[in-house]
PDB file of C-alpha atoms in Angstrom:
ATOM      1  CA  UNK A   1     105.653  20.517-201.138  1.00  0.00           C
ATOM      2  CA  UNK A   2     105.237  17.422-198.975  1.00  0.00           C
ATOM      3  CA  UNK A   3     107.501  14.937-200.822  1.00  0.00           C
ATOM      4  CA  UNK A   4     111.198  15.638-200.656  1.00  0.00           C
ATOM      5  CA  UNK A   5     111.385  15.112-204.387  1.00  0.00           C
ATOM      6  CA  UNK A   6     109.183  14.745-207.435  1.00  0.00           C
ATOM      7  CA  UNK A   7     110.784  11.457-208.301  1.00  0.00           C
ATOM      8  CA  UNK A   8     110.385  10.053-204.817  1.00  0.00           C
ATOM      9  CA  UNK A   9     106.714  11.020-204.809  1.00  0.00           C
ATOM     10  CA  UNK A  10     106.287   9.496-208.213  1.00  0.00           C
ATOM     11  CA  UNK A  11     107.871   6.315-206.956  1.00  0.00           C
ATOM     12  CA  UNK A  12     107.766   4.948-203.457  1.00  0.00           C
ATOM     13  CA  UNK A  13     105.608   7.544-201.735  1.00  0.00           C
ATOM     14  CA  UNK A  14     102.981   7.496-204.446  1.00  0.00           C
ATOM     15  CA  UNK A  15     102.676   3.748-204.199  1.00  0.00           C
ATOM     16  CA  UNK A  16     102.652   3.767-200.432  1.00  0.00           C
ATOM     17  CA  UNK A  17      99.852   6.302-200.428  1.00  0.00           C
ATOM     18  CA  UNK A  18      97.840   4.828-203.262  1.00  0.00           C
ATOM     19  CA  UNK A  19      98.737   1.219-203.906  1.00  0.00           C
ATOM     20  CA  UNK A  20      95.928  -0.188-205.953  1.00  0.00           C
ATOM     21  CA  UNK A  21      94.864   3.194-207.291  1.00  0.00           C
ATOM     22  CA  UNK A  22      95.332   4.035-210.913  1.00  0.00           C
ATOM     23  CA  UNK A  23      97.005   7.417-211.046  1.00  0.00           C
ATOM     24  CA  UNK A  24      98.863   9.859-213.220  1.00  0.00           C
ATOM     25  CA  UNK A  25     101.570  12.184-211.945  1.00  0.00           C
ATOM     26  CA  UNK A  26     102.378  15.360-213.865  1.00  0.00           C
ATOM     27  CA  UNK A  27     105.403  17.337-212.722  1.00  0.00           C
ATOM     28  CA  UNK A  28     106.402  20.693-214.159  1.00  0.00           C
ATOM     29  CA  UNK A  29     109.388  22.884-213.355  1.00  0.00           C
ATOM     30  CA  UNK A  30     108.980  26.443-214.643  1.00  0.00           C
ATOM     31  CA  UNK A  31     112.234  28.414-214.571  1.00  0.00           C
ATOM     32  CA  UNK A  32     111.264  31.950-213.576  1.00  0.00           C
ATOM     33  CA  UNK A  33     114.770  33.436-213.573  1.00  0.00           C
ATOM     34  CA  UNK A  34     118.406  32.429-213.132  1.00  0.00           C
ATOM     35  CA  UNK A  35     117.744  32.022-209.409  1.00  0.00           C
ATOM     36  CA  UNK A  36     114.068  31.077-208.957  1.00  0.00           C
ATOM     37  CA  UNK A  37     111.646  28.431-210.183  1.00  0.00           C
ATOM     38  CA  UNK A  38     108.071  27.280-209.687  1.00  0.00           C
ATOM     39  CA  UNK A  39     107.383  23.577-209.289  1.00  0.00           C
ATOM     40  CA  UNK A  40     103.914  22.122-209.810  1.00  0.00           C
ATOM     41  CA  UNK A  41     102.876  18.530-209.229  1.00  0.00           C
ATOM     42  CA  UNK A  42      99.411  17.212-210.051  1.00  0.00           C
ATOM     43  CA  UNK A  43      98.548  13.698-208.901  1.00  0.00           C
ATOM     44  CA  UNK A  44      95.308  12.391-210.419  1.00  0.00           C
ATOM     45  CA  UNK A  45      93.610   9.300-209.030  1.00  0.00           C
ATOM     46  CA  UNK A  46      90.207   7.714-209.551  1.00  0.00           C
ATOM     47  CA  UNK A  47      87.568   9.154-207.211  1.00  0.00           C
ATOM     48  CA  UNK A  48      86.531   5.724-205.910  1.00  0.00           C
ATOM     49  CA  UNK A  49      90.137   4.849-205.133  1.00  0.00           C
ATOM     50  CA  UNK A  50      90.595   8.159-203.340  1.00  0.00           C
ATOM     51  CA  UNK A  51      87.558   7.380-201.181  1.00  0.00           C
ATOM     52  CA  UNK A  52      88.970   3.928-200.437  1.00  0.00           C
ATOM     53  CA  UNK A  53      92.324   5.429-199.415  1.00  0.00           C
ATOM     54  CA  UNK A  54      90.569   7.863-197.079  1.00  0.00           C
ATOM     55  CA  UNK A  55      88.480   5.080-195.526  1.00  0.00           C
ATOM     56  CA  UNK A  56      91.502   2.836-194.984  1.00  0.00           C
ATOM     57  CA  UNK A  57      93.846   5.551-193.740  1.00  0.00           C
ATOM     58  CA  UNK A  58      95.578   4.710-190.481  1.00  0.00           C
ATOM     59  CA  UNK A  59      96.213   7.418-187.916  1.00  0.00           C
ATOM     60  CA  UNK A  60      99.810   8.567-188.136  1.00  0.00           C
ATOM     61  CA  UNK A  61     100.151   7.763-191.840  1.00  0.00           C
ATOM     62  CA  UNK A  62     101.023  10.596-194.192  1.00  0.00           C
ATOM     63  CA  UNK A  63      97.771  12.016-195.519  1.00  0.00           C
ATOM     64  CA  UNK A  64      97.236  12.076-199.272  1.00  0.00           C
ATOM     65  CA  UNK A  65      97.606  15.670-200.502  1.00  0.00           C
ATOM     66  CA  UNK A  66      98.168  16.985-196.969  1.00  0.00           C
ATOM     67  CA  UNK A  67      99.747  20.201-198.237  1.00  0.00           C
ATOM     68  CA  UNK A  68      98.060  20.434-201.611  1.00  0.00           C
ATOM     69  CA  UNK A  69      94.683  21.378-203.024  1.00  0.00           C
ATOM     70  CA  UNK A  70      92.194  18.622-203.831  1.00  0.00           C
ATOM     71  CA  UNK A  71      89.802  19.214-206.734  1.00  0.00           C
ATOM     72  CA  UNK A  72      87.131  16.852-208.054  1.00  0.00           C
ATOM     73  CA  UNK A  73      87.525  16.478-211.812  1.00  0.00           C
ATOM     74  CA  UNK A  74      84.752  14.222-213.071  1.00  0.00           C
ATOM     75  CA  UNK A  75      85.531  10.669-211.993  1.00  0.00           C
ATOM     76  CA  UNK A  76      89.052  11.697-210.975  1.00  0.00           C
ATOM     77  CA  UNK A  77      90.465  13.529-207.956  1.00  0.00           C
ATOM     78  CA  UNK A  78      93.350  15.917-208.621  1.00  0.00           C
ATOM     79  CA  UNK A  79      95.853  16.867-205.933  1.00  0.00           C
ATOM     80  CA  UNK A  80      97.834  19.963-206.898  1.00  0.00           C
ATOM     81  CA  UNK A  81     100.929  21.091-205.026  1.00  0.00           C
ATOM     82  CA  UNK A  82     102.794  24.252-206.032  1.00  0.00           C
ATOM     83  CA  UNK A  83     106.015  25.637-204.635  1.00  0.00           C
ATOM     84  CA  UNK A  84     108.104  28.551-205.846  1.00  0.00           C
ATOM     85  CA  UNK A  85     111.210  30.426-204.789  1.00  0.00           C
ATOM     86  CA  UNK A  86     115.003  30.306-204.995  1.00  0.00           C
ATOM     87  CA  UNK A  87     116.404  26.999-206.195  1.00  0.00           C
ATOM     88  CA  UNK A  88     118.061  26.240-202.856  1.00  0.00           C
ATOM     89  CA  UNK A  89     114.799  26.743-200.942  1.00  0.00           C
ATOM     90  CA  UNK A  90     112.707  24.293-202.953  1.00  0.00           C
ATOM     91  CA  UNK A  91     112.456  21.233-200.745  1.00  0.00           C
ATOM     92  CA  UNK A  92     112.627  18.776-203.648  1.00  0.00           C
ATOM     93  CA  UNK A  93     115.960  20.233-204.737  1.00  0.00           C
ATOM     94  CA  UNK A  94     118.064  17.537-203.063  1.00  0.00           C
ATOM     95  CA  UNK A  95     119.892  15.419-205.600  1.00  0.00           C
ATOM     96  CA  UNK A  96     121.278  13.015-202.998  1.00  0.00           C
ATOM     97  CA  UNK A  97     117.700  12.070-202.083  1.00  0.00           C
ATOM     98  CA  UNK A  98     116.856  11.284-205.687  1.00  0.00           C
ATOM     99  CA  UNK A  99     115.113  14.578-206.387  1.00  0.00           C
ATOM    100  CA  UNK A 100     115.609  16.843-209.376  1.00  0.00           C
ATOM    101  CA  UNK A 101     118.308  19.472-209.238  1.00  0.00           C
ATOM    102  CA  UNK A 102     118.168  22.992-210.644  1.00  0.00           C
ATOM    103  CA  UNK A 103     121.283  25.053-211.188  1.00  0.00           C
ATOM    104  CA  UNK A 104     122.381  28.147-213.065  1.00  0.00           C
ATOM    105  CA  UNK A 105     125.236  27.136-215.373  1.00  0.00           C
ATOM    106  CA  UNK A 106     126.209  30.542-216.747  1.00  0.00           C
ATOM    107  CA  UNK A 107     125.383  32.663-219.797  1.00  0.00           C
ATOM    108  CA  UNK A 108     121.793  33.008-218.587  1.00  0.00           C
ATOM    109  CA  UNK A 109     121.191  29.259-218.732  1.00  0.00           C
ATOM    110  CA  UNK A 110     119.567  27.040-216.098  1.00  0.00           C
ATOM    111  CA  UNK A 111     119.811  23.237-216.111  1.00  0.00           C
ATOM    112  CA  UNK A 112     117.060  21.047-214.645  1.00  0.00           C
ATOM    113  CA  UNK A 113     118.063  17.427-214.041  1.00  0.00           C
ATOM    114  CA  UNK A 114     115.859  14.490-213.014  1.00  0.00           C
ATOM    115  CA  UNK A 115     117.949  11.492-211.878  1.00  0.00           C
ATOM    116  CA  UNK A 116     116.157   8.413-213.226  1.00  0.00           C
ATOM    117  CA  UNK A 117     118.724   5.637-213.284  1.00  0.00           C
ATOM    118  CA  UNK A 118     117.415   3.674-210.295  1.00  0.00           C
ATOM    119  CA  UNK A 119     113.752   4.679-210.472  1.00  0.00           C
ATOM    120  CA  UNK A 120     112.463   1.349-211.793  1.00  0.00           C
ATOM    121  CA  UNK A 121     114.422  -0.683-209.227  1.00  0.00           C
ATOM    122  CA  UNK A 122     113.200   1.531-206.396  1.00  0.00           C
ATOM    123  CA  UNK A 123     109.565   1.214-207.438  1.00  0.00           C
ATOM    124  CA  UNK A 124     109.749  -2.540-207.847  1.00  0.00           C
ATOM    125  CA  UNK A 125     111.428  -2.899-204.459  1.00  0.00           C
ATOM    126  CA  UNK A 126     108.921  -0.645-202.682  1.00  0.00           C
ATOM    127  CA  UNK A 127     105.951  -2.611-204.024  1.00  0.00           C
ATOM    128  CA  UNK A 128     107.475  -6.040-203.443  1.00  0.00           C
ATOM    129  CA  UNK A 129     107.093  -6.766-207.143  1.00  0.00           C
ATOM    130  CA  UNK A 130     110.672  -7.992-207.440  1.00  0.00           C
ATOM    131  CA  UNK A 131     109.906 -10.971-205.180  1.00  0.00           C
ATOM    132  CA  UNK A 132     106.399 -11.803-206.356  1.00  0.00           C
ATOM    133  CA  UNK A 133     105.526 -12.178-210.053  1.00  0.00           C
ATOM    134  CA  UNK A 134     101.802 -12.267-209.214  1.00  0.00           C
ATOM    135  CA  UNK A 135     102.123  -8.980-207.329  1.00  0.00           C
ATOM    136  CA  UNK A 136     104.000  -7.477-210.267  1.00  0.00           C
ATOM    137  CA  UNK A 137     101.275  -8.578-212.687  1.00  0.00           C
ATOM    138  CA  UNK A 138      98.535  -7.168-210.454  1.00  0.00           C
ATOM    139  CA  UNK A 139     100.276  -3.814-209.998  1.00  0.00           C
ATOM    140  CA  UNK A 140     101.075  -3.574-213.698  1.00  0.00           C
ATOM    141  CA  UNK A 141      97.398  -4.107-214.556  1.00  0.00           C
ATOM    142  CA  UNK A 142      96.304  -1.474-212.036  1.00  0.00           C
ATOM    143  CA  UNK A 143      98.557   1.159-213.584  1.00  0.00           C
ATOM    144  CA  UNK A 144      97.870   0.366-217.244  1.00  0.00           C
ATOM    145  CA  UNK A 145      97.756   3.576-219.328  1.00  0.00           C
ATOM    146  CA  UNK A 146      99.035   5.666-216.380  1.00  0.00           C
ATOM    147  CA  UNK A 147     102.286   7.613-216.424  1.00  0.00           C
ATOM    148  CA  UNK A 148     104.679  10.006-214.770  1.00  0.00           C
ATOM    149  CA  UNK A 149     105.145  13.065-216.976  1.00  0.00           C
ATOM    150  CA  UNK A 150     107.982  15.528-216.396  1.00  0.00           C
ATOM    151  CA  UNK A 151     108.023  18.936-218.087  1.00  0.00           C
ATOM    152  CA  UNK A 152     110.520  21.804-218.027  1.00  0.00           C
ATOM    153  CA  UNK A 153     109.407  25.280-219.154  1.00  0.00           C
ATOM    154  CA  UNK A 154     110.407  28.901-218.676  1.00  0.00           C
ATOM    155  CA  UNK A 155     112.195  29.876-221.864  1.00  0.00           C
ATOM    156  CA  UNK A 156     113.843  28.490-224.982  1.00  0.00           C
ATOM    157  CA  UNK A 157     115.199  24.967-224.461  1.00  0.00           C
ATOM    158  CA  UNK A 158     118.790  24.990-225.707  1.00  0.00           C
ATOM    159  CA  UNK A 159     119.777  21.427-224.785  1.00  0.00           C
ATOM    160  CA  UNK A 160     117.811  18.379-223.627  1.00  0.00           C
ATOM    161  CA  UNK A 161     117.476  14.602-223.856  1.00  0.00           C
ATOM    162  CA  UNK A 162     113.716  14.948-223.314  1.00  0.00           C
ATOM    163  CA  UNK A 163     111.168  15.556-226.081  1.00  0.00           C
ATOM    164  CA  UNK A 164     111.224  19.202-227.135  1.00  0.00           C
ATOM    165  CA  UNK A 165     107.991  20.965-228.063  1.00  0.00           C
ATOM    166  CA  UNK A 166     107.619  22.194-231.637  1.00  0.00           C
ATOM    167  CA  UNK A 167     108.036  25.800-230.498  1.00  0.00           C
ATOM    168  CA  UNK A 168     111.197  24.946-228.543  1.00  0.00           C
ATOM    169  CA  UNK A 169     109.795  26.454-225.338  1.00  0.00           C
ATOM    170  CA  UNK A 170     109.364  23.291-223.269  1.00  0.00           C
ATOM    171  CA  UNK A 171     110.708  19.762-222.913  1.00  0.00           C
ATOM    172  CA  UNK A 172     108.668  16.770-221.729  1.00  0.00           C
ATOM    173  CA  UNK A 173     109.270  13.121-220.961  1.00  0.00           C
ATOM    174  CA  UNK A 174     106.594  10.539-220.178  1.00  0.00           C
ATOM    175  CA  UNK A 175     107.384   7.355-218.276  1.00  0.00           C
ATOM    176  CA  UNK A 176     104.554   4.783-218.291  1.00  0.00           C
ATOM    177  CA  UNK A 177     104.129   3.152-214.893  1.00  0.00           C
ATOM    178  CA  UNK A 178     103.946  -0.266-216.548  1.00  0.00           C
ATOM    179  CA  UNK A 179     107.473   0.044-217.914  1.00  0.00           C
ATOM    180  CA  UNK A 180     108.717   0.947-214.438  1.00  0.00           C
ATOM    181  CA  UNK A 181     107.136  -2.158-212.927  1.00  0.00           C
ATOM    182  CA  UNK A 182     108.546  -4.333-215.677  1.00  0.00           C
ATOM    183  CA  UNK A 183     111.984  -3.104-214.644  1.00  0.00           C
ATOM    184  CA  UNK A 184     113.585  -2.658-218.066  1.00  0.00           C
ATOM    185  CA  UNK A 185     112.785   0.964-218.853  1.00  0.00           C
ATOM    186  CA  UNK A 186     115.713   1.898-221.052  1.00  0.00           C
ATOM    187  CA  UNK A 187     115.820   5.196-219.182  1.00  0.00           C
ATOM    188  CA  UNK A 188     119.051   7.184-219.258  1.00  0.00           C
ATOM    189  CA  UNK A 189     120.727   7.803-215.876  1.00  0.00           C
ATOM    190  CA  UNK A 190     119.186  11.270-215.915  1.00  0.00           C
ATOM    191  CA  UNK A 191     116.737  13.398-217.854  1.00  0.00           C
ATOM    192  CA  UNK A 192     117.673  17.027-218.316  1.00  0.00           C
ATOM    193  CA  UNK A 193     116.748  20.265-220.021  1.00  0.00           C
ATOM    194  CA  UNK A 194     118.659  23.543-220.225  1.00  0.00           C
ATOM    195  CA  UNK A 195     116.550  26.719-220.285  1.00  0.00           C
ATOM    196  CA  UNK A 196     117.822  30.013-221.686  1.00  0.00           C
ATOM    197  CA  UNK A 197     116.688  33.037-219.655  1.00  0.00           C
TER     198      UNK A 197
END
């Protein structure tokens, strides 16, 4: 997976690649066993904005969806990136870089943690919104009704501060982009879910 972390892609890299594009980012971590997981990220952006990004791309810049699969979905373009393997080999699994961490914690349980404490500050800083109220208003309008959604699956959820599905088999948390740009998200320092294998 190109980004070093889901969160980083959802934040600075996503905005760098697609500033001005309305987009949704759906991230799912599926715990396959006590040692392996599959991570899927789908970034959806308006088709006209995708075409604009391609036309304005500068040589040497990171290409949108360079290592993923692009699929036209009506008036949207979906970029899907999938990676699976041992926890330590997943390139987003670097907590010090702001990415989610996955670890076996014993008794057949696996904990997935998304550090979120500084996400809003990082996004505001990367867009320049902290210094320019007009820029903040423009960016907020562009991302109205768009969100980052994080989901953990793979077995019964035994502990989480995310929203648990009715069947108890997944946990999800949605962060609207507009709340990130406004800066006061009320997010906990981390989102987590513990999966029983």
